[in-house]
């Protein structure tokens, strides 16, 4: 009885706190309300599960969590399902609690919860809320000061999986670390059999490629390597290899979209995805696989893909100061390098890098990212944020003429300077993105 009182009291206070935040315009409100809710009712998330009638779906991985979970939520909503989803990407416990606290009502129920979770917080989430599905996108080196090396991050996810006895896994077969997570659980795999490009940008990357070892300690070899460690790998020593896919696909990547042909029970089904880059094709394939697992058909999934709009800095399109702008989050070497391939070199470019806790204090990843892709930039390249000077130095060594590099540490001023002059590409780190969301 006491827990129930705490739960309903936390809902009332959460709504009051959120109203105060909006009136004062002090914050985006994506985590504070959740933090307050968990203080009042520590078991808040555990009690939220009863408000989900069908399934709880969690999504984790280094890159693509927000886009993949956003696509999954939109596919389910387009199929007339009621979905609760942490749309704004606040993916620690406070962020998840935030969206439930502001969405739940005593007599309101949802069909699905789609929860994007930070890799390190997934195991904590599962302490309170069990999940029916876990979609894992990829594992790349990311924020070494927060996560450590890849094995540490992988162990976070493995520990979470072990806590969830009935969990079904949807795994990227092309990632040699992610593909090992099926050892104790039911799993289905998705991946690309072939990748073809028909676009104006250079699809190869100059970023350094890490060597991945098989669990037996032997370096993996590849028959096909799409980017970073993603591809068709095998071990000459123990015979370990990429698993056979339940949802194998071929993809043709164009400038602004991709055509993905997915086999579902050996029947090829074609989808058009209106998002740029191979990395987004992977995100879409993960979402399509989940849709098939839930019994949705081509028409239902394609309808959702057609109406999906990128969110919160993930290939997000806006009009700023009367001119078009595209905002793409960058936060680690592999993700940044893939985004940099797709940048319109005829646009003004703003790169806003902060080194706050949520960004990761260690900015050495800038030197492993393929900023050489910007060498032929035709207009200004403005660096901003707390690490504007470091970013400008990186661009100098990438071969960008110094007369094109402008340093403006104030992010708002940097974006205004660029967008006043025409089309702009904005590449922010995470907390820089949050500031842009508040200011624009």
XYZ file of C-alpha atoms in Angstrom:
440
model
C 0.000 0.000 0.000
C 2.841 2.385 0.860
C 4.525 1.677 -2.493
C 1.283 2.441 -4.321
C 0.931 5.752 -2.476
C 4.560 6.611 -3.301
C 3.905 5.748 -6.952
C 0.852 7.965 -7.372
C 2.414 10.742 -5.323
C 5.455 10.675 -7.610
C 3.179 11.017 -10.669
C 1.475 14.085 -9.193
C 4.753 15.746 -8.203
C 6.324 14.883 -11.575
C 3.622 16.726 -13.470
C 3.880 19.719 -11.153
C 7.667 19.829 -11.519
C 7.457 19.556 -15.305
C 4.950 22.408 -15.468
C 7.304 24.545 -13.378
C 10.238 23.711 -15.658
C 8.290 24.694 -18.760
C 7.072 27.951 -17.201
C 10.594 28.912 -16.142
C 12.106 27.617 -19.407
C 15.148 26.440 -17.454
C 15.837 23.024 -19.008
C 14.643 20.607 -21.679
C 13.137 18.522 -18.865
C 14.364 15.160 -20.148
C 15.860 13.892 -16.863
C 15.135 16.180 -13.897
C 11.559 14.994 -13.476
C 12.754 11.385 -13.646
C 15.388 12.024 -10.991
C 12.739 13.544 -8.704
C 10.349 10.667 -9.375
C 12.935 8.021 -8.458
C 13.766 9.830 -5.210
C 10.129 9.777 -4.162
C 9.460 6.238 -5.412
C 12.663 4.178 -5.907
C 10.650 1.289 -7.396
C 8.819 3.590 -9.821
C 10.014 1.809 -12.983
C 9.151 -1.599 -11.542
C 5.571 -0.474 -11.041
C 5.349 0.962 -14.559
C 5.460 -2.487 -16.196
C 1.802 -3.137 -15.372
C 0.874 -0.246 -17.670
C 2.224 -2.119 -20.715
C -0.281 -4.598 -22.143
C 1.889 -6.359 -24.745
C 5.670 -6.093 -24.889
C 8.581 -4.044 -23.573
C 11.271 -3.510 -26.208
C 14.716 -2.191 -25.282
C 17.367 -0.937 -27.699
C 21.061 -0.515 -26.905
C 24.435 -0.238 -28.641
C 27.074 2.408 -29.261
C 25.546 4.108 -32.305
C 22.042 4.167 -33.722
C 20.037 3.679 -30.511
C 17.867 6.760 -30.948
C 17.173 6.230 -34.650
C 16.498 2.500 -34.266
C 14.187 2.934 -31.278
C 12.494 5.870 -33.000
C 11.865 3.777 -36.107
C 10.535 0.858 -34.036
C 8.183 3.113 -32.076
C 6.948 4.778 -35.269
C 6.394 1.436 -37.015
C 4.269 0.218 -34.093
C 2.358 3.505 -33.818
C 1.635 3.498 -37.549
C 0.201 -0.001 -37.047
C -2.269 1.578 -34.560
C -0.465 0.491 -31.409
C -0.211 2.742 -28.354
C 3.485 3.231 -27.606
C 5.453 4.891 -24.830
C 8.960 5.819 -25.935
C 11.826 7.976 -24.634
C 11.753 9.950 -27.860
C 14.274 12.611 -26.850
C 17.045 10.099 -26.253
C 17.502 10.540 -22.472
C 18.549 6.933 -21.963
C 19.773 6.609 -18.367
C 17.394 5.586 -15.557
C 16.320 9.167 -14.873
C 15.517 9.745 -18.542
C 13.455 6.561 -18.790
C 11.629 7.379 -15.536
C 11.013 10.889 -16.894
C 9.031 9.733 -19.919
C 6.974 7.220 -17.910
C 6.213 9.790 -15.198
C 4.887 12.258 -17.765
C 2.959 9.698 -19.843
C 1.298 7.346 -17.378
C -2.187 7.988 -16.010
C -4.041 5.670 -13.591
C -6.515 4.388 -16.203
C -4.266 4.704 -19.269
C -2.484 1.669 -20.712
C 0.008 1.250 -23.564
C 0.464 -1.669 -25.942
C 4.260 -1.320 -26.117
C 7.132 0.405 -24.401
C 10.130 1.131 -26.650
C 13.061 2.114 -24.462
C 16.419 3.308 -25.683
C 18.987 2.451 -23.008
C 22.564 3.543 -22.429
C 24.766 0.435 -22.553
C 26.091 0.892 -19.026
C 22.610 1.537 -17.582
C 20.840 -1.404 -19.230
C 21.619 -3.769 -16.370
C 20.276 -1.205 -13.860
C 17.113 -0.784 -15.923
C 16.575 -4.544 -15.887
C 16.797 -4.527 -12.081
C 13.421 -2.784 -12.121
C 11.810 -3.492 -15.470
C 12.139 -6.745 -17.365
C 12.141 -6.613 -21.150
C 10.643 -8.921 -23.768
C 13.004 -7.900 -26.606
C 16.494 -6.433 -26.717
C 17.770 -4.999 -30.008
C 21.555 -4.493 -30.104
C 22.838 -2.272 -32.915
C 26.663 -2.358 -32.676
C 29.604 -1.874 -30.322
C 32.270 0.672 -31.223
C 34.944 2.365 -29.147
C 33.193 5.238 -27.398
C 33.987 7.574 -24.487
C 36.873 5.617 -22.987
C 36.724 7.666 -19.787
C 33.140 6.519 -19.164
C 32.937 3.028 -20.610
C 36.493 1.710 -20.869
C 37.403 -0.661 -23.681
C 34.856 -2.582 -25.744
C 35.050 -5.709 -23.592
C 33.860 -3.638 -20.627
C 30.856 -2.358 -22.559
C 30.100 -5.856 -23.860
C 30.142 -7.176 -20.302
C 27.642 -4.511 -19.221
C 25.234 -5.798 -21.857
C 25.929 -9.477 -21.108
C 25.217 -8.889 -17.415
C 21.914 -7.261 -18.335
C 20.971 -10.162 -20.616
C 21.689 -12.648 -17.820
C 19.201 -10.850 -15.546
C 16.350 -11.300 -17.996
C 15.402 -15.002 -18.304
C 12.750 -14.662 -21.025
C 14.523 -12.054 -23.144
C 14.501 -12.407 -26.945
C 17.505 -10.905 -28.696
C 17.614 -9.188 -32.087
C 21.290 -8.937 -32.965
C 23.455 -7.412 -35.688
C 25.170 -10.451 -37.222
C 27.730 -8.222 -38.968
C 29.200 -7.032 -35.656
C 31.540 -9.733 -34.270
C 31.029 -8.639 -30.653
C 27.244 -8.238 -30.794
C 26.901 -11.637 -32.499
C 28.291 -13.395 -29.398
C 25.433 -12.279 -27.144
C 23.183 -15.193 -28.128
C 24.993 -17.822 -26.067
C 22.266 -18.226 -23.437
C 19.196 -16.729 -25.093
C 16.845 -17.074 -28.025
C 18.147 -14.782 -30.746
C 17.461 -13.744 -34.313
C 20.084 -12.072 -36.481
C 19.931 -9.347 -39.112
C 22.714 -8.226 -41.433
C 23.694 -7.271 -44.956
C 24.739 -9.784 -47.568
C 25.830 -7.080 -49.998
C 26.257 -3.294 -49.994
C 26.181 -1.189 -53.163
C 26.672 2.569 -53.476
C 25.088 4.919 -56.010
C 25.903 8.273 -54.464
C 28.090 11.306 -55.021
C 30.121 11.043 -51.835
C 33.177 8.874 -51.209
C 32.039 5.798 -49.293
C 35.481 4.718 -48.177
C 36.898 5.998 -44.903
C 40.420 7.034 -43.959
C 39.714 6.428 -40.264
C 41.971 3.824 -38.641
C 40.384 0.375 -38.447
C 40.763 -1.643 -35.272
C 41.805 -5.292 -35.371
C 39.262 -7.564 -33.696
C 40.186 -10.905 -32.243
C 38.048 -14.007 -32.100
C 37.281 -15.349 -28.608
C 40.129 -17.816 -29.191
C 42.549 -14.882 -29.503
C 43.160 -15.084 -33.276
C 42.604 -11.920 -35.349
C 39.415 -12.131 -37.407
C 39.559 -12.075 -41.196
C 36.912 -10.772 -43.592
C 35.429 -11.803 -46.919
C 33.432 -8.538 -46.903
C 34.030 -5.527 -44.652
C 31.419 -2.768 -44.905
C 32.783 -0.283 -42.348
C 34.731 -0.527 -39.090
C 34.311 -4.134 -37.906
C 30.932 -4.601 -39.607
C 30.984 -7.308 -42.258
C 31.438 -11.004 -42.993
C 34.162 -12.274 -40.651
C 35.671 -15.625 -39.844
C 38.434 -17.160 -37.752
C 40.996 -19.359 -39.474
C 41.981 -20.960 -36.175
C 38.761 -22.148 -34.514
C 36.277 -21.834 -37.393
C 34.084 -19.236 -35.711
C 32.262 -17.083 -38.282
C 29.436 -14.631 -38.820
C 26.138 -16.364 -37.984
C 23.526 -17.035 -40.614
C 20.924 -14.274 -40.679
C 17.226 -14.757 -40.031
C 16.718 -11.447 -41.828
C 19.456 -11.179 -44.480
C 19.375 -8.089 -46.679
C 20.965 -6.366 -49.649
C 21.217 -2.586 -49.685
C 21.811 0.076 -52.306
C 22.853 3.393 -50.756
C 21.964 6.651 -52.518
C 22.713 10.232 -51.437
C 19.601 10.743 -49.305
C 18.015 7.310 -49.053
C 18.611 3.580 -49.312
C 16.790 0.663 -50.914
C 16.886 -2.403 -48.668
C 15.756 -5.818 -49.854
C 15.139 -8.047 -46.829
C 14.388 -11.758 -46.903
C 11.670 -12.812 -44.491
C 11.328 -16.614 -44.545
C 13.237 -16.601 -47.840
C 10.811 -14.158 -49.477
C 12.590 -10.938 -50.655
C 10.778 -7.760 -49.619
C 11.905 -4.293 -50.732
C 11.856 -1.176 -48.539
C 12.807 2.429 -49.205
C 14.402 4.210 -46.243
C 14.527 8.012 -46.450
C 17.678 8.378 -44.353
C 21.232 8.956 -45.551
C 24.143 6.590 -45.055
C 24.854 2.908 -44.568
C 24.747 3.381 -40.790
C 21.084 4.415 -41.062
C 20.385 1.444 -43.328
C 21.598 -0.769 -40.469
C 19.285 1.062 -38.052
C 16.349 0.596 -40.408
C 17.128 -3.102 -40.907
C 17.093 -3.637 -37.141
C 13.689 -1.938 -36.904
C 12.340 -3.939 -39.863
C 13.498 -7.176 -38.198
C 11.627 -6.231 -35.025
C 8.546 -5.409 -37.087
C 8.642 -8.835 -38.715
C 9.106 -10.478 -35.316
C 5.902 -8.774 -34.171
C 4.012 -10.033 -37.214
C 3.810 -6.796 -39.204
C 3.784 -6.900 -43.009
C 5.580 -4.957 -45.744
C 2.783 -2.451 -46.244
C 2.591 -1.561 -42.537
C 6.360 -1.183 -42.200
C 6.830 0.801 -45.430
C 4.008 3.168 -44.483
C 5.902 3.951 -41.286
C 9.243 4.332 -43.083
C 7.643 6.776 -45.528
C 6.310 9.017 -42.747
C 9.237 8.778 -40.334
C 11.062 12.008 -39.541
C 14.536 11.992 -38.031
C 14.599 13.203 -34.455
C 16.781 15.234 -32.144
C 19.954 15.624 -34.132
C 19.957 12.286 -35.924
C 19.965 13.488 -39.541
C 17.408 16.051 -38.347
C 16.331 18.679 -40.887
C 15.345 22.177 -39.779
C 14.940 25.688 -41.115
C 17.184 28.073 -39.137
C 17.309 31.780 -39.942
C 15.309 31.076 -43.083
C 17.760 28.536 -44.503
C 17.835 24.723 -44.474
C 20.039 23.015 -41.900
C 20.790 19.390 -41.163
C 21.926 18.333 -37.686
C 23.871 15.106 -37.153
C 25.230 14.046 -33.780
C 28.872 12.915 -33.700
C 30.415 11.300 -30.637
C 32.969 8.610 -31.499
C 35.386 7.715 -34.328
C 33.259 5.218 -36.240
C 29.995 7.143 -35.980
C 31.623 10.457 -36.841
C 33.485 8.982 -39.817
C 30.275 7.527 -41.254
C 28.443 10.831 -40.819
C 31.335 12.797 -42.364
C 31.032 10.754 -45.559
C 27.540 12.170 -46.118
C 28.243 15.872 -45.445
C 27.277 18.263 -48.249
C 30.573 20.004 -48.989
C 28.704 22.872 -50.661
C 27.073 23.817 -47.354
C 28.451 25.871 -44.483
C 29.638 23.515 -41.748
C 29.507 23.987 -37.978
C 31.300 21.470 -35.733
C 30.361 22.028 -32.070
C 32.377 19.915 -29.624
C 31.930 19.967 -25.846
C 33.758 17.835 -23.289
C 31.145 17.657 -20.545
C 30.508 14.390 -18.705
C 27.767 13.272 -21.097
C 30.077 13.904 -24.077
C 33.059 12.158 -22.523
C 35.983 14.177 -21.212
C 38.445 12.408 -23.498
C 38.386 14.032 -26.960
C 41.143 11.918 -28.497
C 38.419 10.429 -30.721
C 38.611 13.572 -32.865
C 42.003 12.402 -34.147
C 40.660 8.963 -35.065
C 37.677 10.387 -36.969
C 37.897 10.943 -40.717
C 37.710 14.753 -40.860
C 39.832 14.475 -44.005
C 36.446 13.975 -45.713
C 35.970 17.754 -45.366
C 39.119 18.749 -47.289
C 37.094 19.859 -50.312
C 34.616 21.943 -48.306
C 33.625 24.929 -50.433
C 32.507 27.318 -47.688
C 33.183 28.106 -44.041
C 33.950 25.417 -41.491
C 33.151 26.930 -38.091
C 34.330 25.231 -34.913
C 32.474 25.852 -31.673
C 31.857 24.608 -28.136
C 34.277 24.213 -25.248
C 36.744 22.419 -27.523
C 36.490 24.770 -30.498
C 40.271 25.340 -30.568
C 41.058 21.612 -30.461
C 38.612 21.007 -33.286
C 40.167 23.783 -35.371
C 43.607 22.227 -34.869
C 42.251 18.840 -35.970
C 40.826 20.413 -39.139
C 44.144 22.077 -39.895
C 45.879 18.687 -39.797
C 43.041 17.220 -41.893
C 44.164 19.528 -44.714
C 41.408 22.135 -44.597
C 42.748 25.576 -45.608
C 43.125 27.795 -42.548
C 41.295 30.674 -44.213
C 38.142 28.519 -44.251
C 38.364 27.637 -40.545
C 36.553 30.023 -38.183
C 36.587 29.629 -34.397
C 33.473 30.797 -32.527
C 33.144 29.127 -29.118
C 29.580 30.387 -28.573
C 27.420 27.739 -30.221
C 24.428 29.987 -30.880
C 26.608 32.646 -32.519
C 28.392 30.008 -34.604
C 25.122 28.597 -35.932
C 23.708 32.063 -36.631
C 26.871 33.015 -38.535
C 26.610 29.924 -40.725
C 22.848 29.755 -41.272
C 22.586 33.442 -42.200
C 24.718 32.595 -45.238
C 22.766 29.627 -46.606
C 22.436 25.892 -46.206
C 24.312 24.545 -43.176
C 25.457 21.189 -41.843
C 25.719 21.136 -38.037
C 27.802 18.399 -36.368
C 27.476 18.643 -32.559
C 28.585 16.447 -29.684
C 25.805 15.411 -27.291
C 25.621 18.362 -24.900
C 26.161 20.773 -27.782
C 23.133 19.145 -29.399
C 21.098 19.709 -26.229
C 22.001 23.405 -26.310
C 20.996 23.653 -29.968
C 17.650 22.030 -29.139
C 17.029 24.663 -26.442
C 18.202 27.658 -28.479
C 16.612 26.790 -31.808
